[in-house]
Short mmCIF file of C-alpha atoms in Angstrom, two decimals:
data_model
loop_
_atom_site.label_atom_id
_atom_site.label_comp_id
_atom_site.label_asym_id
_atom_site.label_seq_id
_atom_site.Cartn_x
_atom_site.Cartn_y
_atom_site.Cartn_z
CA UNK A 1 -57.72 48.18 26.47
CA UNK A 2 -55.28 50.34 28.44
CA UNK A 3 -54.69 47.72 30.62
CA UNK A 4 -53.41 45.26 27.91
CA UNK A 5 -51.48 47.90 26.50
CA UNK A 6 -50.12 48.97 30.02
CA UNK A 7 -49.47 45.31 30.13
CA UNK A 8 -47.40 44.59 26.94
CA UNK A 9 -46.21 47.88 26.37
CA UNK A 10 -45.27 49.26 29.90
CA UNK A 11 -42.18 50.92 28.70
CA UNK A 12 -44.09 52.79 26.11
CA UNK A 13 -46.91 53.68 28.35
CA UNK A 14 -44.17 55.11 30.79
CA UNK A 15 -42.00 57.01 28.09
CA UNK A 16 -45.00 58.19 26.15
CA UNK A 17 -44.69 61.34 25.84
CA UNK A 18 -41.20 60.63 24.21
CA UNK A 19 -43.06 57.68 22.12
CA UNK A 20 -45.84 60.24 21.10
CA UNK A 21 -42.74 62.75 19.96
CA UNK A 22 -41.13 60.52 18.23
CA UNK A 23 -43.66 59.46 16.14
CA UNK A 24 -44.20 62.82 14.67
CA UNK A 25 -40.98 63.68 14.13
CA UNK A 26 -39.98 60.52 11.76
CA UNK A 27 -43.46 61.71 10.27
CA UNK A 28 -41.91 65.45 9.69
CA UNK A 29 -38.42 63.95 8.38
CA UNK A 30 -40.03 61.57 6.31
CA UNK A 31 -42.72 64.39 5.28
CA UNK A 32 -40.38 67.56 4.08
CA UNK A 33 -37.23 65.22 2.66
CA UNK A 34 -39.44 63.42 0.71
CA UNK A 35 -41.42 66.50 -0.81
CA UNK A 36 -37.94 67.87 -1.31
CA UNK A 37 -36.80 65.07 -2.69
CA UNK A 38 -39.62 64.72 -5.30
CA UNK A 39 -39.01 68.15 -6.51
CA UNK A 40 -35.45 67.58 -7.20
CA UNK A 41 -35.80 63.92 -8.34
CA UNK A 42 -38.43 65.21 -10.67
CA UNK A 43 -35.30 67.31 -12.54
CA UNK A 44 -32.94 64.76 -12.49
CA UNK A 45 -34.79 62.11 -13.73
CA UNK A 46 -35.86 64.25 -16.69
CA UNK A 47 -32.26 65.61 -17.15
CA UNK A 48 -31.76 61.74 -17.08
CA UNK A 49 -34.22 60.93 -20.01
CA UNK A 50 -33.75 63.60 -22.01
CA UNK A 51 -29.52 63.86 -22.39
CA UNK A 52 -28.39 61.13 -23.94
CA UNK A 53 -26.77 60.98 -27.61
CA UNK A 54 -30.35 61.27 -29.82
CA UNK A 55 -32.46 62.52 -26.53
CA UNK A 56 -34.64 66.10 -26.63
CA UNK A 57 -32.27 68.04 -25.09
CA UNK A 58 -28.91 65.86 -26.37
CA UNK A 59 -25.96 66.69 -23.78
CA UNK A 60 -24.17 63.14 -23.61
CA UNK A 61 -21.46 64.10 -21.71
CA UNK A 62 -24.09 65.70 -18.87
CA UNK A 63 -25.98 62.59 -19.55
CA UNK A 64 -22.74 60.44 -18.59
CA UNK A 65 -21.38 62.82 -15.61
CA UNK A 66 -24.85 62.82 -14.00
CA UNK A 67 -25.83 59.00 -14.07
CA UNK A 68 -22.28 58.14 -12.80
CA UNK A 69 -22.78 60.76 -9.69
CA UNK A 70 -26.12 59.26 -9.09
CA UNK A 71 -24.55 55.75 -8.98
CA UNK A 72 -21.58 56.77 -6.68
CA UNK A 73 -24.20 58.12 -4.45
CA UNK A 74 -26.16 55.27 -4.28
CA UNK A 75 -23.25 52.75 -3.59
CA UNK A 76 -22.87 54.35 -0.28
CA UNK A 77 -24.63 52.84 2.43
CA UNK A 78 -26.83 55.42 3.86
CA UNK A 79 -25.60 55.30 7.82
CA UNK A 80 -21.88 55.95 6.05
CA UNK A 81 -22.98 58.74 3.86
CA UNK A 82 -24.72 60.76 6.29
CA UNK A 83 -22.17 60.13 8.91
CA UNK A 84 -20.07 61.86 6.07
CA UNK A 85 -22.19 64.66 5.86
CA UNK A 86 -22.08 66.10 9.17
CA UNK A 87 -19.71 68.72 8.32
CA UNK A 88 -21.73 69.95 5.82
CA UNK A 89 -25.01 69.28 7.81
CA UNK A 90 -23.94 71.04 10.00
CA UNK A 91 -22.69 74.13 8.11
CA UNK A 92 -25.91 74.25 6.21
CA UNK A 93 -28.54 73.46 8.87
CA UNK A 94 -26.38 74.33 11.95
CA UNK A 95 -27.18 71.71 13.99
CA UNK A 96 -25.98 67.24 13.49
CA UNK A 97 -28.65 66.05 15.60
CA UNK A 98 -32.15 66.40 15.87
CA UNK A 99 -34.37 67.18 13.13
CA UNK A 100 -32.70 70.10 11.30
CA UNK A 101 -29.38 67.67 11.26
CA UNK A 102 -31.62 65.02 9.88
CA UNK A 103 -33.37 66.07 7.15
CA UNK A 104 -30.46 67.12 4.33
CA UNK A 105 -28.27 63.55 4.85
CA UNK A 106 -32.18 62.14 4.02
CA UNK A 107 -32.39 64.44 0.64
CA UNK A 108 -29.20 63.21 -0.32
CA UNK A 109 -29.48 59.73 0.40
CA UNK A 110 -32.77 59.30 -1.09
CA UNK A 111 -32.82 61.78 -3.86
CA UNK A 112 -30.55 59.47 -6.46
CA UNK A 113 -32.85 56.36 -5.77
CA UNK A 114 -36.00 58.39 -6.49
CA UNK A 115 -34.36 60.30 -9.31
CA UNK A 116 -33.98 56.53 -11.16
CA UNK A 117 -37.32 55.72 -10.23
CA UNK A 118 -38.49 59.06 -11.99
CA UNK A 119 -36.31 57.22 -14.89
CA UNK A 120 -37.70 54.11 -15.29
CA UNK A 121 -41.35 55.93 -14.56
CA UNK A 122 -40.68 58.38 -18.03
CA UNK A 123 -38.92 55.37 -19.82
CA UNK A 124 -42.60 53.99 -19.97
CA UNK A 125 -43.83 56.87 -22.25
CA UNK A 126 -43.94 55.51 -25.66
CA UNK A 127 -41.40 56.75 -28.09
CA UNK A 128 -44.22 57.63 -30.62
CA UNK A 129 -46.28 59.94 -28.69
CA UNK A 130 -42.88 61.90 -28.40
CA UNK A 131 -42.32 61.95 -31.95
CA UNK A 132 -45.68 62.68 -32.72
CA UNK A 133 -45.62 65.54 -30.16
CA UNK A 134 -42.31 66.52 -32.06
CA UNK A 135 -43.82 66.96 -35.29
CA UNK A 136 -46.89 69.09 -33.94
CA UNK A 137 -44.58 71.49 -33.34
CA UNK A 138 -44.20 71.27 -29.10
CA UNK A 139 -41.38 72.68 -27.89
CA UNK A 140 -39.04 70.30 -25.58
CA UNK A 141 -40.54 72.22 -22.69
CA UNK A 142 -44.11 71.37 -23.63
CA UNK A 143 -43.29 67.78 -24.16
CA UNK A 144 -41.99 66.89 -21.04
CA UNK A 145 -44.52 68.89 -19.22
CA UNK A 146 -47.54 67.53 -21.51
CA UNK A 147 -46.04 64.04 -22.36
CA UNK A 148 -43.40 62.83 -20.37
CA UNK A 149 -45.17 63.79 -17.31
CA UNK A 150 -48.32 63.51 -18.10
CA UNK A 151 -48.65 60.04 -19.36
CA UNK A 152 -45.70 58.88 -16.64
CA UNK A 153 -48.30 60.40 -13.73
CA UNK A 154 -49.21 56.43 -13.08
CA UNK A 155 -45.79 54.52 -13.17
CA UNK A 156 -44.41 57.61 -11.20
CA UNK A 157 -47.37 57.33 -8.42
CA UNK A 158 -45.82 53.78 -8.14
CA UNK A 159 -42.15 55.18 -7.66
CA UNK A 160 -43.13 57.66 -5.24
CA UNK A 161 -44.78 55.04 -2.79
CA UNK A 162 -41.49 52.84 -3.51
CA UNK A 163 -39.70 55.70 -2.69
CA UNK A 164 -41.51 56.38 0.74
CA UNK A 165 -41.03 53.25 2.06
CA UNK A 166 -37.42 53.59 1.24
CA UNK A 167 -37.71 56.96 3.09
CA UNK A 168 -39.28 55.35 6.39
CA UNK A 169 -36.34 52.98 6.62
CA UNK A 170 -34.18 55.51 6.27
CA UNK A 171 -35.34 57.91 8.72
CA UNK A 172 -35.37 54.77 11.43
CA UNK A 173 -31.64 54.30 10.36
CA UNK A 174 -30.49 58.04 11.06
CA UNK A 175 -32.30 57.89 14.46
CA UNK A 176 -28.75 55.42 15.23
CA UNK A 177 -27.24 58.95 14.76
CA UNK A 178 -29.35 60.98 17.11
CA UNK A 179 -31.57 62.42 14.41
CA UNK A 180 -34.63 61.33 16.65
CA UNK A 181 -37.79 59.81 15.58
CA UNK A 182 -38.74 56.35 15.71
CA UNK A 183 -35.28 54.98 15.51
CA UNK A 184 -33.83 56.96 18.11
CA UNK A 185 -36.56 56.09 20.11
CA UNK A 186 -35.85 51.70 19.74
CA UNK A 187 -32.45 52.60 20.18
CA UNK A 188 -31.86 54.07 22.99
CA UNK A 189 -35.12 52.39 25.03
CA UNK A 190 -35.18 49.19 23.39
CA UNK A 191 -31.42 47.96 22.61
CA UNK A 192 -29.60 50.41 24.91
CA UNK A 193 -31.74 50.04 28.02
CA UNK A 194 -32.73 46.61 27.35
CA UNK A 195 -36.71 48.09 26.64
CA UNK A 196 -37.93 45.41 23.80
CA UNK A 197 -41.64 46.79 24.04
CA UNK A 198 -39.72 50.16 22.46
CA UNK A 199 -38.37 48.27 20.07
CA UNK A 200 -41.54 46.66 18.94
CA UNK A 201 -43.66 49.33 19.65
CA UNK A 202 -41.68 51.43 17.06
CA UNK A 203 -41.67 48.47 14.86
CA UNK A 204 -45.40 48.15 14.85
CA UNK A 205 -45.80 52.05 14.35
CA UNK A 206 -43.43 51.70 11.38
CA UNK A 207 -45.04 49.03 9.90
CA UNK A 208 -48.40 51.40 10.28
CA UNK A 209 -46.68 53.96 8.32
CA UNK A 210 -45.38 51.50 5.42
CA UNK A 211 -48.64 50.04 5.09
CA UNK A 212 -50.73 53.01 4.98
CA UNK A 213 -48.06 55.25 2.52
CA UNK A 214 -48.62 51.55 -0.02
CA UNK A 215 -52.57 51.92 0.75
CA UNK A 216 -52.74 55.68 -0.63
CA UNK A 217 -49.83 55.17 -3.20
CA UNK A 218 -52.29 52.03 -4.57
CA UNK A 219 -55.51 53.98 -4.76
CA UNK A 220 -53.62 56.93 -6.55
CA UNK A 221 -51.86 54.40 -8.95
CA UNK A 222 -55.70 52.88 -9.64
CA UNK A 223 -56.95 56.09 -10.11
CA UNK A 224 -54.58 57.57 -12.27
CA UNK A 225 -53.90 54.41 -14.34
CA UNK A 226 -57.90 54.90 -15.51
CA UNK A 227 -57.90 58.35 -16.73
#
């Protein structure tokens, strides 16, 4: 077996070390952006659902000034907007590279398209159970906690692996902006130095990672869909 490998892959085997590295660090970007990322998306796409004209907590104009910045946002191509951020990257985090310079450009750049998958996920709670909530008395606290979110648990299961995905693409991208991970590691092996085992070694890992974030994200989708 390690012969085939040392075979097809003798790039990798001779940079593993770096390989091995840079595996776990798309695995940390991806990791704490996207549990930050939930949290806030989780806000904004109940802030979304619940402010327009005739919502629970009515604040069109919110409503309006929110959805547009969440549009601007993502209109920008990712590589742009965090090469746009580095000022404030690094003000916040210190450091443009590596993996404290990655991980904020990631929040941003993923947070709006989770936040509308959060959306569409609470759009699916029907209107009824709202109003019937309504006129038991809950408070609009205790309906989005016990309704909204609740009964949206399966659609946004679905969101979150969409999101994820999204989030392993993204972290490859940043890696052309020495964030490190995966990406870094096809780009300056495989296309700088000419190294395509890099390339589709870190293809093949990435593919790994999609297919086992859609393998969980289906089995918790299943699960929650039955309950």
């Amino acid at each position: 077996m390690f012969d085939v490998v040392t075979r097809w892959f003798p790039h990798v085997v001779e940079y593993r070390a770096e390989f091995v590295s840079s595996i776990w660090e798309t695995v940390v970007m991806v990791s704490i952006s996207g549990a930050i990322s939930l949290v806030l998306s989780l806000v904004l796409g109940v802030l979304l659902v619940t402010t327009p004209r005739g919502g629970l907590l009515a604040a069109p104009l919110c409503n309006r000034i929110l959805s547009y910045a969440i549009n601007v946002l993502r209109s920008v191509p990712f590589i742009i907007l965090a090469a746009a951020l580095v000022p404030l990257t690094r003000a916040l985090t210190g450091a443009a590279l590596g993996l404290k310079g990655a991980i904020f450009p990631l929040v941003v750049g993923i947070t709006p398209f989770f936040a509308r998958q959060v959306e569409a996920a609470l759009m699916t709670v029907p209107p009824n159970l709202i109003e019937t909530a309504y006129s038991m008395g809950f408070t609009p606290w205790k309906i989005i906690r016990l309704v909204y979110l609740r009964e949206g648990i399966p659609a946004l299961a679905k969101g979150t692996t969409i999101t994820l995905v999204s989030l392993i693409g993204l972290s490859a991208i940043s890696g052309s902006l020495g964030s490190g991970g995966l990406g870094d590691f096809a780009i300056r092996y495989g296309y700088q130095r000419f190294m395509f085992d890099a390339t589709l070694a870190s293809v093949i890992v990435l593919l790994c990672m999609v297919g086992f974030v859609e393998f969980v994200g289906k089995i918790v989708v299943d699960a929650t869909a039955r309950q």
